[in-house]
Amino acid sequence: MESLRNLYKIGVGPSSSHTYGPKLAAERIKSLYPNASKIVVTLYGSLALTGKGHLTDYIIQQTLAPIECIFKFKADALPYHPNGMMFAVYEEEKKIDEVTAYSVGGGKIEMPGVENETNQEVYPQKNMTEIIQYIEDHNISFYDYILEFEDEEIEIYLYHVLEAMFQCVEDGLHTQGTIPGRLQLKRVAKMMHAQALNTKKESERERLLVSSYAYAVSEENACGHTIVTAPTCGASGVIPAVLYYCYKQLHMEKKDLVKALGVGGLFGNVIKKNATISGADGGCLAEIGSACAMAAALYAWLLELNNSAIEYAAEMGMEHNLGLTCDPVGGYVQIPCIERNGFAALRAMDAAVYSKQLGYIRKNKISFDAVVKVMYETGKDLNSAYKETSLGGLASNFEFGEEDE
């Protein structure tokens, strides 16, 4: 498996596969063809169907500037992955090359036939069963395992990631207004946070606080601001919400939160390696489901649960998101995405608490690796209308009114 650096990436929203990935592909094309005078970009599948709402064409055009950029949109997906792009490169009206790129989720791109930047696999284990076997054989923790295989700078990098997450929460909590796009969706994180602080019932207040943190990040993402892929932009509010709650309300130290962030990343790495974190490939269970599993694992770590209970929490976080559709209204990462981040953060914490209670009563019979396999199979079986195409579900049953124009 690859370094956690390739999972947690600090970048801009609103979509890791539709914004972040295409930006990287465009940068690669621009560096390969510095003398290009014109580039015709054909977007396929999910990129064609929801690219406008996700700012795909905008970010590519901005990245390729001042090169002339022409776009074509084809709803049919290329065989390898739903997020396909083809760059036809011209020099003085003569086409000199044609390059295909795929944005496969989490901001990662693959360009067949083009030498990509090396994504070195630093972890020899391939799944969670192997990881747990290794750490128990060597009598080490999940975090010790990370330190053993990553380079010496990984802890510093995770600190940067944590600070970027917290900054995003705080930016979102201090911002009002309307999110860009036809939906004209009002930002509510600041108001929700204020309501939480004024709520007398403790249980309601705590859940509203967690939700407000998730909303804050998700609203920042929807506005195209700086976030951390965790594991994607669309699901970027879940993990920061749990960590920020632990910091502000539970008064946990950042050094412990950094370790938890790493532990959650291991579970995300297993998903990325053995399934998918792309909504266009596996539905929202690949994004929100993955983030929920990761957050459940890191919260279970902070609750000082044993390895089996941490795995159980992550398994529940994924299991109870199986079948989750990705049907963004208008192609924007707003409805149901923002609200869904709040729900997933709460569900992740609930999964860890369930595991704390149930994990010592009976052994969980479903392994994390098993539920990852099921997630991948379920995502593949989902109709393409429910995989980031806006052709089905909520997206197809929403009618824009005059106030949305």
mmCIF file of C-alpha atoms in Angstrom:
data_model
loop_
_atom_site.group_PDB
_atom_site.id
_atom_site.type_symbol
_atom_site.label_atom_id
_atom_site.label_comp_id
_atom_site.label_asym_id
_atom_site.label_seq_id
_atom_site.Cartn_x
_atom_site.Cartn_y
_atom_site.Cartn_z
ATOM 1 C CA MET A 1 0.000 0.000 0.000
ATOM 2 C CA GLU A 2 1.071 3.575 -0.678
ATOM 3 C CA SER A 3 2.112 6.198 1.842
ATOM 4 C CA LEU A 4 -0.563 8.045 3.808
ATOM 5 C CA ARG A 5 0.667 11.124 1.949
ATOM 6 C CA ASN A 6 -1.193 9.791 -1.079
ATOM 7 C CA LEU A 7 -4.398 9.457 0.928
ATOM 8 C CA TYR A 8 -4.437 12.694 2.926
ATOM 9 C CA LYS A 9 -3.805 15.508 0.447
ATOM 10 C CA ILE A 10 -4.184 19.201 1.138
ATOM 11 C CA GLY A 11 -5.888 20.802 -1.850
ATOM 12 C CA VAL A 12 -9.006 22.572 -3.066
ATOM 13 C CA GLY A 13 -12.595 21.370 -3.447
ATOM 14 C CA PRO A 14 -15.186 20.604 -4.426
ATOM 15 C CA SER A 15 -14.236 17.145 -5.740
ATOM 16 C CA SER A 16 -11.057 15.085 -5.520
ATOM 17 C CA SER A 17 -11.916 13.086 -8.633
ATOM 18 C CA HIS A 18 -13.603 15.877 -10.621
ATOM 19 C CA THR A 19 -11.486 18.880 -9.592
ATOM 20 C CA TYR A 20 -8.255 17.830 -7.881
ATOM 21 C CA GLY A 21 -7.489 14.914 -10.240
ATOM 22 C CA PRO A 22 -8.241 16.769 -13.496
ATOM 23 C CA LYS A 23 -6.062 19.642 -12.269
ATOM 24 C CA LEU A 24 -3.149 17.231 -11.800
ATOM 25 C CA ALA A 25 -3.767 15.707 -15.240
ATOM 26 C CA ALA A 26 -3.791 19.145 -16.853
ATOM 27 C CA GLU A 27 -0.574 20.088 -15.066
ATOM 28 C CA ARG A 28 1.049 16.908 -16.404
ATOM 29 C CA ILE A 29 -0.102 17.631 -19.951
ATOM 30 C CA LYS A 30 1.160 21.197 -19.750
ATOM 31 C CA SER A 31 4.588 20.037 -18.588
ATOM 32 C CA LEU A 32 4.794 17.357 -21.301
ATOM 33 C CA TYR A 33 3.797 19.717 -24.117
ATOM 34 C CA PRO A 34 5.172 23.192 -23.312
ATOM 35 C CA ASN A 35 4.778 24.313 -26.944
ATOM 36 C CA ALA A 36 1.119 23.380 -27.291
ATOM 37 C CA SER A 37 -1.019 26.064 -28.907
ATOM 38 C CA LYS A 38 -4.392 24.360 -28.429
ATOM 39 C CA ILE A 39 -5.733 21.417 -26.432
ATOM 40 C CA VAL A 40 -9.089 19.785 -27.077
ATOM 41 C CA VAL A 41 -10.289 18.116 -23.885
ATOM 42 C CA THR A 42 -12.973 15.447 -24.094
ATOM 43 C CA LEU A 43 -14.602 14.562 -20.785
ATOM 44 C CA TYR A 44 -16.259 11.146 -20.523
ATOM 45 C CA GLY A 45 -18.800 9.495 -18.253
ATOM 46 C CA SER A 46 -19.193 11.030 -14.829
ATOM 47 C CA LEU A 47 -16.795 13.859 -15.667
ATOM 48 C CA ALA A 48 -19.011 14.822 -18.597
ATOM 49 C CA LEU A 49 -22.293 14.493 -16.719
ATOM 50 C CA THR A 50 -21.399 16.309 -13.496
ATOM 51 C CA GLY A 51 -18.210 18.113 -14.482
ATOM 52 C CA LYS A 52 -19.863 21.524 -14.765
ATOM 53 C CA GLY A 53 -21.148 21.401 -11.192
ATOM 54 C CA HIS A 54 -17.833 20.027 -9.962
ATOM 55 C CA LEU A 55 -15.840 22.739 -11.825
ATOM 56 C CA THR A 56 -13.959 20.165 -13.922
ATOM 57 C CA ASP A 57 -13.801 22.235 -17.088
ATOM 58 C CA TYR A 58 -13.062 25.398 -15.108
ATOM 59 C CA ILE A 59 -10.063 23.955 -13.262
ATOM 60 C CA ILE A 60 -8.621 22.369 -16.409
ATOM 61 C CA GLN A 61 -8.956 25.623 -18.328
ATOM 62 C CA GLN A 62 -7.353 27.593 -15.502
ATOM 63 C CA THR A 63 -4.488 25.112 -15.269
ATOM 64 C CA LEU A 64 -3.807 24.988 -19.021
ATOM 65 C CA ALA A 65 -3.933 28.762 -19.498
ATOM 66 C CA PRO A 66 -2.795 30.565 -21.580
ATOM 67 C CA ILE A 67 -3.119 27.589 -23.952
ATOM 68 C CA GLU A 68 -6.385 27.675 -25.917
ATOM 69 C CA CYS A 69 -8.718 25.065 -24.440
ATOM 70 C CA ILE A 70 -11.773 23.533 -26.144
ATOM 71 C CA PHE A 71 -14.100 21.119 -24.340
ATOM 72 C CA LYS A 72 -16.251 18.240 -25.526
ATOM 73 C CA PHE A 73 -18.575 16.196 -23.329
ATOM 74 C CA LYS A 74 -19.455 12.534 -23.940
ATOM 75 C CA ALA A 75 -21.786 10.786 -21.506
ATOM 76 C CA ASP A 76 -20.536 7.298 -22.358
ATOM 77 C CA ALA A 77 -17.724 6.205 -20.066
ATOM 78 C CA LEU A 78 -14.407 4.838 -21.241
ATOM 79 C CA PRO A 79 -13.886 1.143 -20.376
ATOM 80 C CA TYR A 80 -11.225 1.526 -17.683
ATOM 81 C CA HIS A 81 -12.903 4.016 -15.317
ATOM 82 C CA PRO A 82 -15.967 6.332 -15.344
ATOM 83 C CA ASN A 83 -13.777 9.411 -14.829
ATOM 84 C CA GLY A 84 -11.990 9.538 -18.183
ATOM 85 C CA MET A 85 -10.392 12.480 -20.003
ATOM 86 C CA MET A 86 -8.743 12.684 -23.400
ATOM 87 C CA PHE A 87 -6.350 15.504 -24.249
ATOM 88 C CA ALA A 88 -5.775 16.135 -27.978
ATOM 89 C CA VAL A 89 -2.667 18.305 -28.183
ATOM 90 C CA TYR A 90 -2.087 20.700 -31.079
ATOM 91 C CA GLU A 91 0.884 22.789 -32.159
ATOM 92 C CA GLU A 92 -0.009 25.416 -34.773
ATOM 93 C CA GLU A 93 -3.256 23.611 -35.731
ATOM 94 C CA LYS A 94 -1.495 20.255 -36.158
ATOM 95 C CA LYS A 95 -2.454 17.495 -33.743
ATOM 96 C CA ILE A 96 0.768 16.063 -32.354
ATOM 97 C CA ASP A 97 -0.533 13.681 -29.711
ATOM 98 C CA GLU A 98 -3.529 12.324 -27.854
ATOM 99 C CA VAL A 99 -3.333 11.355 -24.171
ATOM 100 C CA THR A 100 -5.949 9.623 -22.048
ATOM 101 C CA ALA A 101 -6.094 10.196 -18.308
ATOM 102 C CA TYR A 102 -8.270 8.749 -15.567
ATOM 103 C CA SER A 103 -9.113 10.366 -12.252
ATOM 104 C CA VAL A 104 -9.558 7.278 -10.116
ATOM 105 C CA GLY A 105 -10.494 8.848 -6.789
ATOM 106 C CA GLY A 106 -8.914 10.767 -3.947
ATOM 107 C CA GLY A 107 -7.046 13.040 -6.350
ATOM 108 C CA LYS A 108 -5.072 10.213 -7.932
ATOM 109 C CA ILE A 109 -4.628 10.116 -11.709
ATOM 110 C CA GLU A 110 -3.542 7.342 -14.040
ATOM 111 C CA MET A 111 -2.294 8.062 -17.565
ATOM 112 C CA PRO A 112 -1.664 4.865 -19.555
ATOM 113 C CA GLY A 113 1.471 5.105 -21.667
ATOM 114 C CA VAL A 114 2.741 8.151 -19.809
ATOM 115 C CA GLU A 115 5.357 7.857 -17.108
ATOM 116 C CA ASN A 116 3.554 8.928 -13.966
ATOM 117 C CA GLU A 117 5.083 10.317 -10.831
ATOM 118 C CA THR A 118 6.191 7.416 -8.660
ATOM 119 C CA ASN A 119 3.675 6.409 -6.007
ATOM 120 C CA GLN A 120 5.889 4.101 -3.999
ATOM 121 C CA GLU A 121 4.205 1.348 -2.049
ATOM 122 C CA VAL A 122 5.667 1.594 1.428
ATOM 123 C CA TYR A 123 3.514 -0.951 3.266
ATOM 124 C CA PRO A 124 4.165 -4.607 2.375
ATOM 125 C CA GLN A 125 0.868 -5.784 3.892
ATOM 126 C CA LYS A 126 -2.114 -5.783 1.520
ATOM 127 C CA ASN A 127 -5.138 -5.872 3.837
ATOM 128 C CA MET A 128 -6.206 -5.331 7.439
ATOM 129 C CA THR A 129 -5.909 -8.997 8.376
ATOM 130 C CA GLU A 130 -2.233 -8.938 7.429
ATOM 131 C CA ILE A 131 -1.659 -5.615 9.209
ATOM 132 C CA ILE A 132 -3.207 -6.803 12.474
ATOM 133 C CA GLN A 133 -1.311 -10.081 12.270
ATOM 134 C CA TYR A 134 1.927 -8.152 11.822
ATOM 135 C CA ILE A 135 1.390 -5.719 14.697
ATOM 136 C CA GLU A 136 0.358 -8.499 17.064
ATOM 137 C CA ASP A 137 3.290 -10.702 16.056
ATOM 138 C CA HIS A 138 5.656 -7.780 16.730
ATOM 139 C CA ASN A 139 3.771 -6.512 19.797
ATOM 140 C CA ILE A 140 3.402 -2.982 18.407
ATOM 141 C CA SER A 141 0.493 -0.576 17.935
ATOM 142 C CA PHE A 142 -1.181 0.583 14.720
ATOM 143 C CA TYR A 143 0.736 3.846 14.982
ATOM 144 C CA ASP A 144 4.060 2.099 15.609
ATOM 145 C CA TYR A 145 3.356 0.155 12.426
ATOM 146 C CA ILE A 146 3.006 3.428 10.502
ATOM 147 C CA LEU A 147 6.283 4.761 11.880
ATOM 148 C CA GLU A 148 8.047 1.531 10.965
ATOM 149 C CA PHE A 149 7.225 1.717 7.257
ATOM 150 C CA GLU A 150 6.789 5.429 6.503
ATOM 151 C CA ASP A 151 9.749 7.811 6.298
ATOM 152 C CA GLU A 152 10.891 9.898 9.247
ATOM 153 C CA GLU A 153 8.903 12.945 8.128
ATOM 154 C CA ILE A 154 5.485 11.290 8.234
ATOM 155 C CA GLU A 155 4.606 12.574 11.698
ATOM 156 C CA ILE A 156 5.377 16.142 10.653
ATOM 157 C CA TYR A 157 3.233 15.644 7.561
ATOM 158 C CA LEU A 158 0.312 14.349 9.656
ATOM 159 C CA TYR A 159 0.630 17.425 11.890
ATOM 160 C CA HIS A 160 0.321 19.613 8.774
ATOM 161 C CA VAL A 161 -2.761 17.644 7.734
ATOM 162 C CA LEU A 162 -4.351 18.028 11.170
ATOM 163 C CA GLU A 163 -3.690 21.770 11.208
ATOM 164 C CA ALA A 164 -5.162 22.123 7.703
ATOM 165 C CA MET A 165 -8.280 20.241 8.829
ATOM 166 C CA PHE A 166 -8.697 22.401 11.923
ATOM 167 C CA GLN A 167 -8.152 25.606 9.954
ATOM 168 C CA CYS A 168 -10.858 24.504 7.535
ATOM 169 C CA VAL A 169 -13.291 23.851 10.400
ATOM 170 C CA GLU A 170 -12.611 27.265 11.896
ATOM 171 C CA ASP A 171 -12.870 29.046 8.549
ATOM 172 C CA GLY A 172 -16.214 27.382 7.933
ATOM 173 C CA LEU A 173 -17.530 28.249 11.395
ATOM 174 C CA HIS A 174 -16.769 31.926 10.844
ATOM 175 C CA THR A 175 -18.250 32.279 7.368
ATOM 176 C CA GLN A 176 -21.791 33.072 6.284
ATOM 177 C CA GLY A 177 -23.392 33.570 2.902
ATOM 178 C CA THR A 178 -24.438 31.425 -0.018
ATOM 179 C CA ILE A 179 -22.563 28.582 -1.652
ATOM 180 C CA PRO A 180 -21.852 29.222 -5.372
ATOM 181 C CA GLY A 181 -24.083 27.478 -7.896
ATOM 182 C CA ARG A 182 -27.676 27.315 -9.076
ATOM 183 C CA LEU A 183 -28.892 25.758 -5.823
ATOM 184 C CA GLN A 184 -28.137 28.992 -3.940
ATOM 185 C CA LEU A 185 -27.688 26.927 -0.791
ATOM 186 C CA LYS A 186 -27.258 28.938 2.391
ATOM 187 C CA ARG A 187 -24.223 28.222 4.580
ATOM 188 C CA VAL A 188 -25.446 27.102 8.014
ATOM 189 C CA ALA A 189 -22.395 25.847 9.930
ATOM 190 C CA LYS A 190 -21.926 29.102 11.851
ATOM 191 C CA MET A 191 -25.586 29.244 12.821
ATOM 192 C CA MET A 192 -25.637 25.547 13.776
ATOM 193 C CA HIS A 193 -22.595 26.043 15.993
ATOM 194 C CA ALA A 194 -24.228 29.004 17.729
ATOM 195 C CA GLN A 195 -27.394 26.952 18.276
ATOM 196 C CA ALA A 196 -25.322 24.156 19.776
ATOM 197 C CA LEU A 197 -23.647 26.461 22.276
ATOM 198 C CA ASN A 198 -27.069 27.779 23.354
ATOM 199 C CA THR A 199 -28.668 24.351 23.723
ATOM 200 C CA LYS A 200 -29.205 23.263 27.329
ATOM 201 C CA LYS A 201 -29.594 19.541 26.662
ATOM 202 C CA GLU A 202 -26.090 18.103 26.689
ATOM 203 C CA SER A 203 -26.707 15.190 24.305
ATOM 204 C CA GLU A 204 -28.321 17.464 21.719
ATOM 205 C CA ARG A 205 -25.595 20.079 22.115
ATOM 206 C CA GLU A 206 -22.760 17.591 21.580
ATOM 207 C CA ARG A 207 -24.309 16.107 18.444
ATOM 208 C CA LEU A 208 -24.964 19.576 17.026
ATOM 209 C CA LEU A 209 -21.358 20.552 17.683
ATOM 210 C CA VAL A 210 -20.023 17.529 15.783
ATOM 211 C CA SER A 211 -22.433 18.234 12.942
ATOM 212 C CA SER A 212 -21.483 21.907 12.785
ATOM 213 C CA TYR A 213 -17.820 20.958 12.370
ATOM 214 C CA ALA A 214 -18.651 18.583 9.529
ATOM 215 C CA TYR A 215 -20.864 21.201 7.868
ATOM 216 C CA ALA A 216 -18.124 23.823 8.220
ATOM 217 C CA VAL A 217 -15.631 21.739 6.242
ATOM 218 C CA SER A 218 -18.167 20.522 3.692
ATOM 219 C CA GLU A 219 -19.354 24.070 3.015
ATOM 220 C CA GLU A 220 -15.761 25.192 2.560
ATOM 221 C CA ASN A 221 -15.275 22.309 0.121
ATOM 222 C CA ALA A 222 -18.421 23.181 -1.819
ATOM 223 C CA CYS A 223 -17.051 26.717 -2.219
ATOM 224 C CA GLY A 224 -13.823 25.388 -3.723
ATOM 225 C CA HIS A 225 -11.697 26.336 -0.726
ATOM 226 C CA THR A 226 -8.762 24.463 0.833
ATOM 227 C CA ILE A 227 -9.589 21.111 2.412
ATOM 228 C CA VAL A 228 -7.938 17.738 3.001
ATOM 229 C CA THR A 229 -8.965 14.657 1.043
ATOM 230 C CA ALA A 230 -10.082 12.264 3.761
ATOM 231 C CA PRO A 231 -10.228 10.158 1.732
ATOM 232 C CA THR A 232 -11.945 12.425 -0.843
ATOM 233 C CA CYS A 233 -13.112 16.021 -1.105
ATOM 234 C CA GLY A 234 -16.778 15.038 -1.066
ATOM 235 C CA ALA A 235 -16.289 13.225 2.250
ATOM 236 C CA SER A 236 -13.760 15.679 3.665
ATOM 237 C CA GLY A 237 -15.917 16.846 6.579
ATOM 238 C CA VAL A 238 -16.254 13.556 8.470
ATOM 239 C CA ILE A 239 -12.787 13.017 9.965
ATOM 240 C CA PRO A 240 -12.102 16.700 10.790
ATOM 241 C CA ALA A 241 -15.441 16.886 12.621
ATOM 242 C CA VAL A 242 -14.577 13.966 14.904
ATOM 243 C CA LEU A 243 -11.013 15.147 15.521
ATOM 244 C CA TYR A 244 -12.018 18.758 16.170
ATOM 245 C CA TYR A 245 -14.695 17.612 18.636
ATOM 246 C CA CYS A 246 -12.095 15.528 20.453
ATOM 247 C CA TYR A 247 -9.814 18.566 20.592
ATOM 248 C CA LYS A 248 -12.328 21.246 21.606
ATOM 249 C CA GLN A 249 -14.874 19.343 23.691
ATOM 250 C CA LEU A 250 -12.885 16.355 25.000
ATOM 251 C CA HIS A 251 -9.649 18.354 25.365
ATOM 252 C CA MET A 252 -7.465 15.712 23.775
ATOM 253 C CA GLU A 253 -3.924 16.705 22.814
ATOM 254 C CA LYS A 254 -2.873 17.164 19.213
ATOM 255 C CA LYS A 255 -0.089 14.600 19.566
ATOM 256 C CA ASP A 256 -2.744 11.960 20.249
ATOM 257 C CA LEU A 257 -5.026 13.223 17.496
ATOM 258 C CA VAL A 258 -2.161 12.974 14.990
ATOM 259 C CA LYS A 259 -1.678 9.327 15.914
ATOM 260 C CA ALA A 260 -5.401 8.688 15.536
ATOM 261 C CA LEU A 261 -5.352 10.402 12.141
ATOM 262 C CA GLY A 262 -2.662 7.970 11.048
ATOM 263 C CA VAL A 263 -4.603 4.966 12.329
ATOM 264 C CA GLY A 264 -7.719 6.068 10.448
ATOM 265 C CA GLY A 265 -5.556 6.473 7.369
ATOM 266 C CA LEU A 266 -4.469 2.832 7.520
ATOM 267 C CA PHE A 267 -8.091 1.737 7.197
ATOM 268 C CA GLY A 268 -8.560 4.180 4.319
ATOM 269 C CA ASN A 269 -5.470 2.753 2.656
ATOM 270 C CA VAL A 270 -6.905 -0.758 2.845
ATOM 271 C CA ILE A 271 -10.104 0.444 1.164
ATOM 272 C CA LYS A 272 -8.162 2.311 -1.505
ATOM 273 C CA LYS A 273 -5.965 -0.737 -2.176
ATOM 274 C CA ASN A 274 -8.675 -3.402 -2.266
ATOM 275 C CA ALA A 275 -11.778 -1.526 -3.419
ATOM 276 C CA THR A 276 -12.320 2.111 -4.460
ATOM 277 C CA ILE A 277 -12.721 5.567 -2.941
ATOM 278 C CA SER A 278 -14.271 6.986 -6.129
ATOM 279 C CA GLY A 279 -17.956 7.914 -6.056
ATOM 280 C CA ALA A 280 -18.122 7.530 -9.840
ATOM 281 C CA ASP A 281 -16.811 3.995 -9.512
ATOM 282 C CA GLY A 282 -18.547 2.777 -6.361
ATOM 283 C CA GLY A 283 -21.236 5.228 -5.305
ATOM 284 C CA CYS A 284 -21.188 7.286 -2.127
ATOM 285 C CA LEU A 285 -20.416 4.203 -0.039
ATOM 286 C CA ALA A 286 -16.916 4.519 -1.529
ATOM 287 C CA GLU A 287 -16.602 8.084 -0.262
ATOM 288 C CA ILE A 288 -18.789 8.670 2.797
ATOM 289 C CA GLY A 289 -18.665 4.966 3.705
ATOM 290 C CA SER A 290 -14.869 5.032 3.622
ATOM 291 C CA ALA A 291 -14.664 8.269 5.615
ATOM 292 C CA CYS A 292 -17.089 6.898 8.201
ATOM 293 C CA ALA A 293 -15.024 3.709 8.592
ATOM 294 C CA MET A 294 -11.818 5.708 8.941
ATOM 295 C CA ALA A 295 -13.349 8.080 11.498
ATOM 296 C CA ALA A 296 -14.804 5.162 13.462
ATOM 297 C CA ALA A 297 -11.362 3.537 13.627
ATOM 298 C CA LEU A 298 -9.590 6.698 14.765
ATOM 299 C CA TYR A 299 -12.233 7.451 17.404
ATOM 300 C CA ALA A 300 -12.003 3.867 18.667
ATOM 301 C CA TRP A 301 -8.228 4.355 18.908
ATOM 302 C CA LEU A 302 -8.769 7.506 20.966
ATOM 303 C CA LEU A 303 -11.124 5.546 23.228
ATOM 304 C CA GLU A 304 -8.143 3.205 23.785
ATOM 305 C CA LEU A 305 -9.900 0.138 22.423
ATOM 306 C CA ASN A 306 -7.924 -2.954 21.450
ATOM 307 C CA ASN A 307 -7.069 -3.899 17.871
ATOM 308 C CA SER A 308 -10.094 -6.143 17.438
ATOM 309 C CA ALA A 309 -12.475 -3.453 18.691
ATOM 310 C CA ILE A 310 -10.894 -0.819 16.451
ATOM 311 C CA GLU A 311 -11.399 -3.101 13.455
ATOM 312 C CA TYR A 312 -14.980 -3.769 14.566
ATOM 313 C CA ALA A 313 -15.728 -0.030 14.746
ATOM 314 C CA ALA A 314 -14.355 0.512 11.245
ATOM 315 C CA GLU A 315 -16.308 -2.458 9.927
ATOM 316 C CA MET A 316 -19.547 -1.028 11.305
ATOM 317 C CA GLY A 317 -18.718 2.376 9.867
ATOM 318 C CA MET A 318 -18.578 0.849 6.403
ATOM 319 C CA GLU A 319 -21.253 -1.816 6.807
ATOM 320 C CA HIS A 320 -24.015 0.640 7.590
ATOM 321 C CA ASN A 321 -23.265 2.730 4.529
ATOM 322 C CA LEU A 322 -23.483 -0.160 2.061
ATOM 323 C CA GLY A 323 -25.651 0.731 -0.918
ATOM 324 C CA LEU A 324 -25.326 4.492 -0.412
ATOM 325 C CA THR A 325 -25.976 6.238 -3.713
ATOM 326 C CA CYS A 326 -24.068 9.168 -5.165
ATOM 327 C CA ASP A 327 -26.712 11.358 -6.801
ATOM 328 C CA PRO A 328 -25.602 14.993 -6.363
ATOM 329 C CA VAL A 329 -28.383 17.428 -7.183
ATOM 330 C CA GLY A 330 -27.407 19.617 -10.111
ATOM 331 C CA GLY A 331 -23.988 17.977 -10.175
ATOM 332 C CA TYR A 332 -22.918 20.043 -7.164
ATOM 333 C CA VAL A 333 -21.181 18.649 -4.073
ATOM 334 C CA GLN A 334 -23.920 20.155 -1.915
ATOM 335 C CA ILE A 335 -27.168 18.141 -1.731
ATOM 336 C CA PRO A 336 -27.069 15.553 -0.186
ATOM 337 C CA CYS A 337 -23.285 15.696 0.297
ATOM 338 C CA ILE A 338 -22.969 18.359 3.006
ATOM 339 C CA GLU A 339 -25.693 16.951 5.226
ATOM 340 C CA ARG A 340 -24.357 13.453 4.667
ATOM 341 C CA ASN A 341 -20.953 14.426 6.096
ATOM 342 C CA GLY A 342 -22.652 15.463 9.329
ATOM 343 C CA PHE A 343 -24.572 12.200 9.606
ATOM 344 C CA ALA A 344 -21.450 10.147 8.875
ATOM 345 C CA ALA A 345 -19.419 11.875 11.582
ATOM 346 C CA LEU A 346 -22.092 11.026 14.153
ATOM 347 C CA ARG A 347 -22.390 7.478 12.834
ATOM 348 C CA ALA A 348 -18.630 6.992 13.085
ATOM 349 C CA MET A 349 -18.608 7.975 16.748
ATOM 350 C CA ASP A 350 -21.617 5.755 17.404
ATOM 351 C CA ALA A 351 -19.822 2.827 15.746
ATOM 352 C CA ALA A 352 -16.841 3.245 18.060
ATOM 353 C CA VAL A 353 -19.084 3.401 21.135
ATOM 354 C CA TYR A 354 -20.989 0.306 19.949
ATOM 355 C CA SER A 355 -17.706 -1.492 19.504
ATOM 356 C CA LYS A 356 -16.560 -0.497 22.979
ATOM 357 C CA GLN A 357 -19.645 -2.107 24.463
ATOM 358 C CA LEU A 358 -20.305 -5.026 22.124
ATOM 359 C CA GLY A 359 -16.738 -5.926 21.235
ATOM 360 C CA TYR A 360 -16.076 -7.274 24.709
ATOM 361 C CA ILE A 361 -19.297 -9.284 24.807
ATOM 362 C CA ARG A 362 -18.952 -11.143 21.531
ATOM 363 C CA LYS A 363 -16.447 -11.335 18.732
ATOM 364 C CA ASN A 364 -17.479 -9.605 15.529
ATOM 365 C CA LYS A 365 -18.061 -12.215 12.827
ATOM 366 C CA ILE A 366 -17.576 -9.852 9.853
ATOM 367 C CA SER A 367 -13.999 -8.744 9.249
ATOM 368 C CA PHE A 368 -13.078 -5.341 7.923
ATOM 369 C CA ASP A 369 -11.554 -6.956 4.827
ATOM 370 C CA ALA A 370 -14.838 -8.785 4.194
ATOM 371 C CA VAL A 371 -16.922 -5.615 4.338
ATOM 372 C CA VAL A 372 -14.452 -3.835 2.037
ATOM 373 C CA LYS A 373 -14.892 -6.644 -0.487
ATOM 374 C CA VAL A 374 -18.674 -6.376 -0.163
ATOM 375 C CA MET A 375 -18.475 -2.589 -0.567
ATOM 376 C CA TYR A 376 -16.572 -2.970 -3.803
ATOM 377 C CA GLU A 377 -19.016 -5.569 -5.148
ATOM 378 C CA THR A 378 -22.014 -3.468 -4.106
ATOM 379 C CA GLY A 379 -20.552 -0.361 -5.703
ATOM 380 C CA LYS A 380 -19.924 -2.200 -8.961
ATOM 381 C CA ASP A 381 -23.510 -3.501 -8.950
ATOM 382 C CA LEU A 382 -25.026 -0.040 -8.488
ATOM 383 C CA ASN A 383 -26.690 1.336 -11.581
ATOM 384 C CA SER A 384 -24.560 4.073 -13.167
ATOM 385 C CA ALA A 385 -27.410 6.527 -12.513
ATOM 386 C CA TYR A 386 -26.427 6.362 -8.833
ATOM 387 C CA LYS A 387 -22.684 6.816 -9.305
ATOM 388 C CA GLU A 388 -21.981 10.554 -9.622
ATOM 389 C CA THR A 389 -23.824 11.037 -12.890
ATOM 390 C CA SER A 390 -26.848 12.965 -11.539
ATOM 391 C CA LEU A 391 -29.062 10.779 -13.741
ATOM 392 C CA GLY A 392 -31.002 9.144 -10.921
ATOM 393 C CA GLY A 393 -32.117 9.395 -7.310
ATOM 394 C CA LEU A 394 -32.363 12.818 -5.719
ATOM 395 C CA ALA A 395 -30.746 14.497 -8.706
ATOM 396 C CA SER A 396 -33.408 13.292 -11.123
ATOM 397 C CA ASN A 397 -36.266 14.192 -8.795
ATOM 398 C CA PHE A 398 -35.239 17.744 -8.023
ATOM 399 C CA GLU A 399 -36.726 20.591 -10.014
ATOM 400 C CA PHE A 400 -34.945 23.915 -10.066
ATOM 401 C CA GLY A 401 -37.326 26.762 -9.302
ATOM 402 C CA GLU A 402 -37.071 30.402 -10.303
ATOM 403 C CA GLU A 403 -35.197 31.119 -7.067
ATOM 404 C CA ASP A 404 -32.488 28.653 -8.160
ATOM 405 C CA GLU A 405 -31.904 30.269 -11.525
#
